């Protein structure tokens, strides 16, 4: 049973979000402490765009009271291609995700979304994606849309020309934390791995891989990035120095997810050179890197 949530809306708040109870359809371990959950919620699946997110909470309990934000991994469809639900990834850290870990097919959770703005459609040149840890989750849908294998949203948005090349630079602590690599590779893109401990791929940071790509004779047309804050700061500096357009998807903690509580604000540059606070849940979570004031 789905319902829109206009009674919660204040000026500037997203009005198209759906609130519903969603059944768990699949739940699998992707990597150490890292799960993929599939929820049946066609109303959300039909509307959501790559890079948007949704809030999830456990039903019929007050602890934890607030929902938590999760990025879309991808939409799943039936045999006729009709969106049926959403996949998302999470790492077990704290009470909510420890409860998630116990969920089985047939259990339900409360979902409201889609929320936030999502990634823009990519330009036609080389798209580089820099992902750190669970920050890889927004990018499967981004890549499938960029390759014109899937379309998302109502009406479905479409890309006139696919990027000439897509490279995913994916960094994790150690190889047991790599999640979804086969799914990314099966899209036929160039997947480059970095691990802090050198257990697989490049021994070092994902930003080392990005530096190599930024130094090529034809630099990337755009960089999309999601991951831990220090990594995103480093990516922002590198792309600014290379004058390469970059979009960051912020992983800011959120309380309401729909613009009411202002717990998620970040400093964003204004056209007159000053800065103002913007809500990551409404004006983001994706921002052009050059607009962000990163402390
Ligand atoms: Fe409440 Fe963003 S989480 S305003």
Tab-separated table of C-alpha atoms and ligand atoms in Angstrom:
chain	number	residue	atom	x	y	z
A	1	UNK	CA	0.000	0.000	0.000
A	2	UNK	CA	1.596	3.277	-1.123
A	3	UNK	CA	0.798	6.870	-0.274
A	4	UNK	CA	2.331	10.186	-1.230
A	5	UNK	CA	3.431	12.291	1.731
A	6	UNK	CA	2.170	15.852	1.011
A	7	UNK	CA	1.193	16.404	4.632
A	8	UNK	CA	4.882	16.390	5.506
A	9	UNK	CA	5.836	18.924	2.857
A	10	UNK	CA	7.147	22.420	3.548
A	11	UNK	CA	8.191	24.955	0.885
A	12	UNK	CA	11.029	23.553	-1.224
A	13	UNK	CA	10.464	19.988	-0.139
A	14	UNK	CA	10.181	17.203	-2.673
A	15	UNK	CA	6.496	16.476	-3.229
A	16	UNK	CA	6.679	13.374	-5.367
A	17	UNK	CA	8.022	10.930	-2.808
A	18	UNK	CA	6.013	7.798	-2.125
A	19	UNK	CA	5.711	6.237	1.310
A	20	UNK	CA	5.002	2.520	1.398
A	21	UNK	CA	5.637	-0.776	3.102
A	22	UNK	CA	7.919	-2.826	0.920
A	23	UNK	CA	8.481	-6.559	1.034
A	24	UNK	CA	11.997	-7.954	1.055
A	25	UNK	CA	12.345	-10.049	-2.100
A	26	UNK	CA	16.041	-10.932	-1.972
A	27	UNK	CA	18.801	-10.402	0.539
A	28	UNK	CA	22.343	-11.502	-0.137
A	29	UNK	CA	25.819	-10.969	1.247
A	30	UNK	CA	27.886	-9.094	-1.385
A	31	UNK	CA	31.125	-8.749	0.530
A	32	UNK	CA	32.363	-8.681	4.115
A	33	UNK	CA	29.701	-6.931	6.238
A	34	UNK	CA	28.097	-5.702	3.013
A	35	UNK	CA	24.612	-6.733	1.895
A	36	UNK	CA	22.342	-6.177	-1.075
A	37	UNK	CA	18.635	-6.026	-0.328
A	38	UNK	CA	15.877	-6.120	-2.960
A	39	UNK	CA	12.534	-4.526	-2.080
A	40	UNK	CA	9.229	-4.828	-3.932
A	41	UNK	CA	7.961	-1.256	-4.402
A	42	UNK	CA	6.906	-0.557	-8.011
A	43	UNK	CA	5.765	3.018	-7.302
A	44	UNK	CA	9.238	4.062	-6.138
A	45	UNK	CA	11.002	1.975	-8.808
A	46	UNK	CA	9.086	3.638	-11.642
A	47	UNK	CA	10.173	7.152	-10.636
A	48	UNK	CA	13.673	6.860	-9.262
A	49	UNK	CA	16.770	8.174	-11.084
A	50	UNK	CA	20.389	7.029	-10.716
A	51	UNK	CA	21.967	8.849	-7.780
A	52	UNK	CA	18.659	9.444	-5.989
A	53	UNK	CA	18.051	7.811	-2.629
A	54	UNK	CA	15.268	6.679	-0.319
A	55	UNK	CA	14.798	6.494	3.422
A	56	UNK	CA	14.156	3.150	5.085
A	57	UNK	CA	13.070	2.321	8.613
A	58	UNK	CA	11.957	-0.775	10.425
A	59	UNK	CA	8.163	-0.895	10.731
A	60	UNK	CA	6.281	-1.106	14.034
A	61	UNK	CA	9.166	-0.054	16.242
A	62	UNK	CA	10.297	3.204	17.742
A	63	UNK	CA	13.937	2.287	18.205
A	64	UNK	CA	15.590	3.320	15.999
A	65	UNK	CA	12.970	5.978	15.424
A	66	UNK	CA	14.383	7.682	12.358
A	67	UNK	CA	14.922	6.185	8.948
A	68	UNK	CA	18.282	6.039	7.224
A	69	UNK	CA	19.146	7.091	3.679
A	70	UNK	CA	20.266	4.528	1.100
A	71	UNK	CA	21.303	5.111	-2.497
A	72	UNK	CA	19.701	3.247	-5.367
A	73	UNK	CA	21.873	0.381	-6.595
A	74	UNK	CA	19.470	-0.443	-9.397
A	75	UNK	CA	15.830	-0.975	-10.281
A	76	UNK	CA	14.705	-4.518	-11.007
A	77	UNK	CA	12.054	-5.204	-13.643
A	78	UNK	CA	9.660	-8.010	-14.562
A	79	UNK	CA	9.862	-9.994	-17.817
A	80	UNK	CA	7.949	-7.238	-19.627
A	81	UNK	CA	10.480	-4.621	-18.489
A	82	UNK	CA	8.139	-2.991	-15.952
A	83	UNK	CA	9.943	-1.659	-12.841
A	84	UNK	CA	9.068	-3.779	-9.819
A	85	UNK	CA	11.387	-2.661	-7.061
A	86	UNK	CA	14.739	-1.404	-5.914
A	87	UNK	CA	18.066	-2.889	-4.920
A	88	UNK	CA	20.333	-1.146	-2.451
A	89	UNK	CA	23.577	-1.968	-0.703
A	90	UNK	CA	24.485	-1.407	2.925
A	91	UNK	CA	27.299	-2.036	5.346
A	92	UNK	CA	26.435	-3.312	8.817
A	93	UNK	CA	27.363	-0.453	11.160
A	94	UNK	CA	25.023	0.217	14.068
A	95	UNK	CA	21.527	-0.644	15.227
A	96	UNK	CA	19.486	-0.118	12.066
A	97	UNK	CA	21.723	-2.101	9.752
A	98	UNK	CA	22.161	-4.832	12.388
A	99	UNK	CA	18.354	-5.197	12.313
A	100	UNK	CA	18.421	-5.193	8.504
A	101	UNK	CA	20.890	-8.060	8.584
A	102	UNK	CA	18.229	-10.264	10.227
A	103	UNK	CA	15.592	-9.615	7.559
A	104	UNK	CA	14.435	-12.429	5.305
A	105	UNK	CA	12.313	-12.669	2.167
A	106	UNK	CA	8.709	-11.852	3.078
A	107	UNK	CA	9.608	-9.402	5.866
A	108	UNK	CA	8.720	-5.749	5.302
A	109	UNK	CA	10.330	-2.359	5.815
A	110	UNK	CA	9.004	1.194	5.453
A	111	UNK	CA	10.321	3.101	2.447
A	112	UNK	CA	9.872	6.683	1.321
A	113	UNK	CA	11.348	8.039	-1.858
A	114	UNK	CA	12.641	8.735	-4.387
A	115	UNK	CA	14.473	11.638	-2.748
A	116	UNK	CA	17.223	14.036	-3.810
A	117	UNK	CA	18.383	15.056	-7.261
A	118	UNK	CA	20.521	12.201	-8.674
A	119	UNK	CA	23.421	12.368	-11.131
A	120	UNK	CA	23.063	14.355	-14.358
A	121	UNK	CA	23.155	12.491	-17.659
A	122	UNK	CA	26.849	12.132	-18.538
A	123	UNK	CA	28.597	13.870	-21.447
A	124	UNK	CA	29.625	11.926	-24.556
A	125	UNK	CA	33.388	11.644	-23.840
A	126	UNK	CA	35.212	9.574	-21.220
A	127	UNK	CA	33.205	9.185	-17.999
A	128	UNK	CA	35.343	8.334	-14.985
A	129	UNK	CA	33.683	7.094	-11.814
A	130	UNK	CA	35.608	7.200	-8.534
A	131	UNK	CA	34.025	5.091	-5.802
A	132	UNK	CA	35.222	4.343	-2.302
A	133	UNK	CA	33.797	1.547	-0.122
A	134	UNK	CA	30.000	1.369	-0.159
A	135	UNK	CA	30.164	4.533	-2.303
A	136	UNK	CA	30.055	2.236	-5.343
A	137	UNK	CA	26.306	1.663	-4.887
A	138	UNK	CA	24.962	4.640	-6.906
A	139	UNK	CA	26.957	3.703	-9.962
A	140	UNK	CA	25.508	0.503	-11.384
A	141	UNK	CA	22.370	2.375	-12.448
A	142	UNK	CA	24.467	5.363	-13.615
A	143	UNK	CA	26.488	3.051	-15.865
A	144	UNK	CA	23.490	1.171	-17.257
A	145	UNK	CA	21.758	4.442	-18.071
A	146	UNK	CA	24.936	5.897	-19.608
A	147	UNK	CA	25.285	2.815	-21.823
A	148	UNK	CA	21.608	3.227	-22.788
A	149	UNK	CA	20.756	-0.254	-21.510
A	150	UNK	CA	18.171	1.073	-19.065
A	151	UNK	CA	16.125	4.219	-18.726
A	152	UNK	CA	14.810	5.647	-15.489
A	153	UNK	CA	12.208	8.103	-14.282
A	154	UNK	CA	8.809	9.365	-15.441
A	155	UNK	CA	8.910	10.158	-18.306
A	156	UNK	CA	11.993	7.987	-18.836
A	157	UNK	CA	14.992	10.251	-19.437
A	158	UNK	CA	17.257	9.241	-22.275
A	159	UNK	CA	20.747	9.994	-23.435
A	160	UNK	CA	21.365	11.091	-27.043
A	161	UNK	CA	24.877	9.649	-27.081
A	162	UNK	CA	26.581	7.202	-24.743
A	163	UNK	CA	29.999	8.140	-23.283
A	164	UNK	CA	32.803	6.971	-25.574
A	165	UNK	CA	34.413	5.203	-22.623
A	166	UNK	CA	33.554	4.487	-18.973
A	167	UNK	CA	36.140	3.717	-16.313
A	168	UNK	CA	35.236	2.758	-12.763
A	169	UNK	CA	38.001	3.343	-10.201
A	170	UNK	CA	36.913	1.465	-7.092
A	171	UNK	CA	38.819	1.566	-3.824
A	172	UNK	CA	38.325	-0.518	-0.672
A	173	UNK	CA	40.332	-1.405	2.421
A	174	UNK	CA	40.942	-4.999	1.403
A	175	UNK	CA	39.726	-7.437	-1.249
A	176	UNK	CA	37.062	-9.008	0.987
A	177	UNK	CA	35.215	-5.659	0.946
A	178	UNK	CA	34.864	-5.547	-2.852
A	179	UNK	CA	31.148	-5.648	-3.678
A	180	UNK	CA	29.460	-6.070	-7.051
A	181	UNK	CA	32.625	-6.111	-9.152
A	182	UNK	CA	31.266	-8.845	-11.455
A	183	UNK	CA	28.108	-6.823	-12.096
A	184	UNK	CA	30.162	-3.778	-13.059
A	185	UNK	CA	32.497	-5.849	-15.241
A	186	UNK	CA	29.553	-7.534	-16.956
A	187	UNK	CA	28.572	-4.111	-18.330
A	188	UNK	CA	31.807	-4.168	-20.347
A	189	UNK	CA	33.371	-1.113	-18.724
A	190	UNK	CA	36.978	-0.737	-17.564
A	191	UNK	CA	37.039	-1.587	-13.824
A	192	UNK	CA	40.198	-0.624	-11.914
A	193	UNK	CA	40.602	-1.658	-8.294
A	194	UNK	CA	42.674	-0.138	-5.510
A	195	UNK	CA	43.082	-1.636	-2.040
A	196	UNK	CA	44.663	-0.051	1.016
A	197	UNK	CA	46.459	-3.297	1.872
A	198	UNK	CA	47.417	-4.287	-1.684
A	199	UNK	CA	45.452	-7.564	-1.479
A	200	UNK	CA	44.180	-7.006	-5.046
A	201	UNK	CA	44.651	-4.365	-7.721
A	202	UNK	CA	46.642	-1.212	-7.097
A	203	UNK	CA	48.235	-1.026	-3.637
A	204	UNK	CA	47.162	2.451	-2.567
A	205	UNK	CA	44.352	4.934	-2.929
A	206	UNK	CA	41.691	5.153	-5.583
A	207	UNK	CA	42.890	8.714	-6.194
A	208	UNK	CA	46.159	7.271	-7.569
A	209	UNK	CA	44.083	5.584	-10.296
A	210	UNK	CA	42.236	8.812	-10.954
A	211	UNK	CA	45.501	10.763	-11.289
A	212	UNK	CA	46.614	8.410	-14.085
A	213	UNK	CA	43.384	9.001	-15.999
A	214	UNK	CA	43.497	12.771	-15.504
A	215	UNK	CA	47.046	12.773	-16.954
A	216	UNK	CA	46.046	11.048	-20.215
A	217	UNK	CA	46.344	13.049	-23.441
A	218	UNK	CA	42.536	13.103	-23.729
A	219	UNK	CA	41.357	13.863	-20.226
A	220	UNK	CA	38.003	12.630	-18.897
A	221	UNK	CA	34.905	14.578	-19.894
A	222	UNK	CA	33.510	14.202	-16.391
A	223	UNK	CA	34.190	12.531	-13.058
A	224	UNK	CA	31.410	11.211	-10.826
A	225	UNK	CA	32.414	10.389	-7.269
A	226	UNK	CA	30.985	8.902	-4.080
A	227	UNK	CA	32.829	7.637	-1.043
A	228	UNK	CA	34.321	8.660	2.286
A	229	UNK	CA	34.679	12.404	2.837
A	230	UNK	CA	38.516	12.577	2.710
A	231	UNK	CA	38.467	10.712	-0.595
A	232	UNK	CA	35.884	13.091	-2.057
A	233	UNK	CA	37.914	16.092	-0.911
A	234	UNK	CA	40.971	14.636	-2.655
A	235	UNK	CA	38.991	13.916	-5.841
A	236	UNK	CA	37.614	17.440	-5.795
A	237	UNK	CA	41.128	18.936	-5.556
A	238	UNK	CA	42.506	16.717	-8.326
A	239	UNK	CA	39.674	17.437	-10.752
A	240	UNK	CA	39.801	21.181	-9.996
A	241	UNK	CA	43.536	21.207	-10.778
A	242	UNK	CA	42.863	19.302	-14.013
A	243	UNK	CA	39.883	21.564	-14.855
A	244	UNK	CA	37.727	18.455	-15.243
A	245	UNK	CA	34.028	18.731	-14.359
A	246	UNK	CA	33.270	16.651	-11.278
A	247	UNK	CA	30.077	15.752	-9.394
A	248	UNK	CA	30.174	14.495	-5.826
A	249	UNK	CA	27.405	12.509	-4.156
A	250	UNK	CA	27.586	13.389	-0.459
A	251	UNK	CA	27.021	10.734	2.204
A	252	UNK	CA	25.797	13.161	4.847
A	253	UNK	CA	23.850	11.793	7.846
A	254	UNK	CA	20.149	12.637	7.549
A	255	UNK	CA	17.226	12.673	9.954
A	256	UNK	CA	14.114	13.364	7.867
A	257	UNK	CA	15.346	13.022	4.252
A	258	UNK	CA	12.750	15.405	2.834
A	259	UNK	CA	13.936	18.895	3.723
A	260	UNK	CA	12.277	19.628	7.053
A	261	UNK	CA	14.926	19.242	9.742
A	262	UNK	CA	18.062	20.911	8.293
A	263	UNK	CA	20.277	18.239	9.876
A	264	UNK	CA	22.016	17.546	6.566
A	265	UNK	CA	23.201	20.979	5.454
A	266	UNK	CA	26.456	21.613	3.605
A	267	UNK	CA	28.162	24.844	2.500
A	268	UNK	CA	27.523	25.682	-1.147
A	269	UNK	CA	29.056	28.617	-3.059
A	270	UNK	CA	26.697	31.262	-4.427
A	271	UNK	CA	27.104	33.111	-7.701
A	272	UNK	CA	28.168	36.282	-5.830
A	273	UNK	CA	31.104	34.459	-4.211
A	274	UNK	CA	29.515	34.031	-0.778
A	275	UNK	CA	28.306	30.667	0.512
A	276	UNK	CA	25.069	29.444	1.983
A	277	UNK	CA	23.873	26.237	3.589
A	278	UNK	CA	21.978	23.822	1.317
A	279	UNK	CA	20.135	20.688	2.328
A	280	UNK	CA	21.882	17.606	0.980
A	281	UNK	CA	18.613	15.653	1.004
A	282	UNK	CA	16.777	18.140	-1.238
A	283	UNK	CA	19.335	20.220	-3.158
A	284	UNK	CA	21.707	17.201	-3.307
A	285	UNK	CA	22.997	14.651	-2.627
A	286	UNK	CA	24.808	15.281	-5.941
A	287	UNK	CA	26.598	18.634	-6.297
A	288	UNK	CA	29.112	20.012	-8.786
A	289	UNK	CA	32.388	19.744	-6.871
A	290	UNK	CA	33.341	23.359	-7.567
A	291	UNK	CA	30.213	24.574	-5.756
A	292	UNK	CA	31.037	22.839	-2.495
A	293	UNK	CA	32.965	24.544	0.277
A	294	UNK	CA	34.890	21.588	1.650
A	295	UNK	CA	36.429	22.369	5.047
B	1	LIG	FE1	16.142	16.723	7.212
B	1	LIG	FE2	17.813	16.996	5.127
B	1	LIG	S1	17.634	15.317	6.469
B	1	LIG	S2	16.511	18.473	5.985
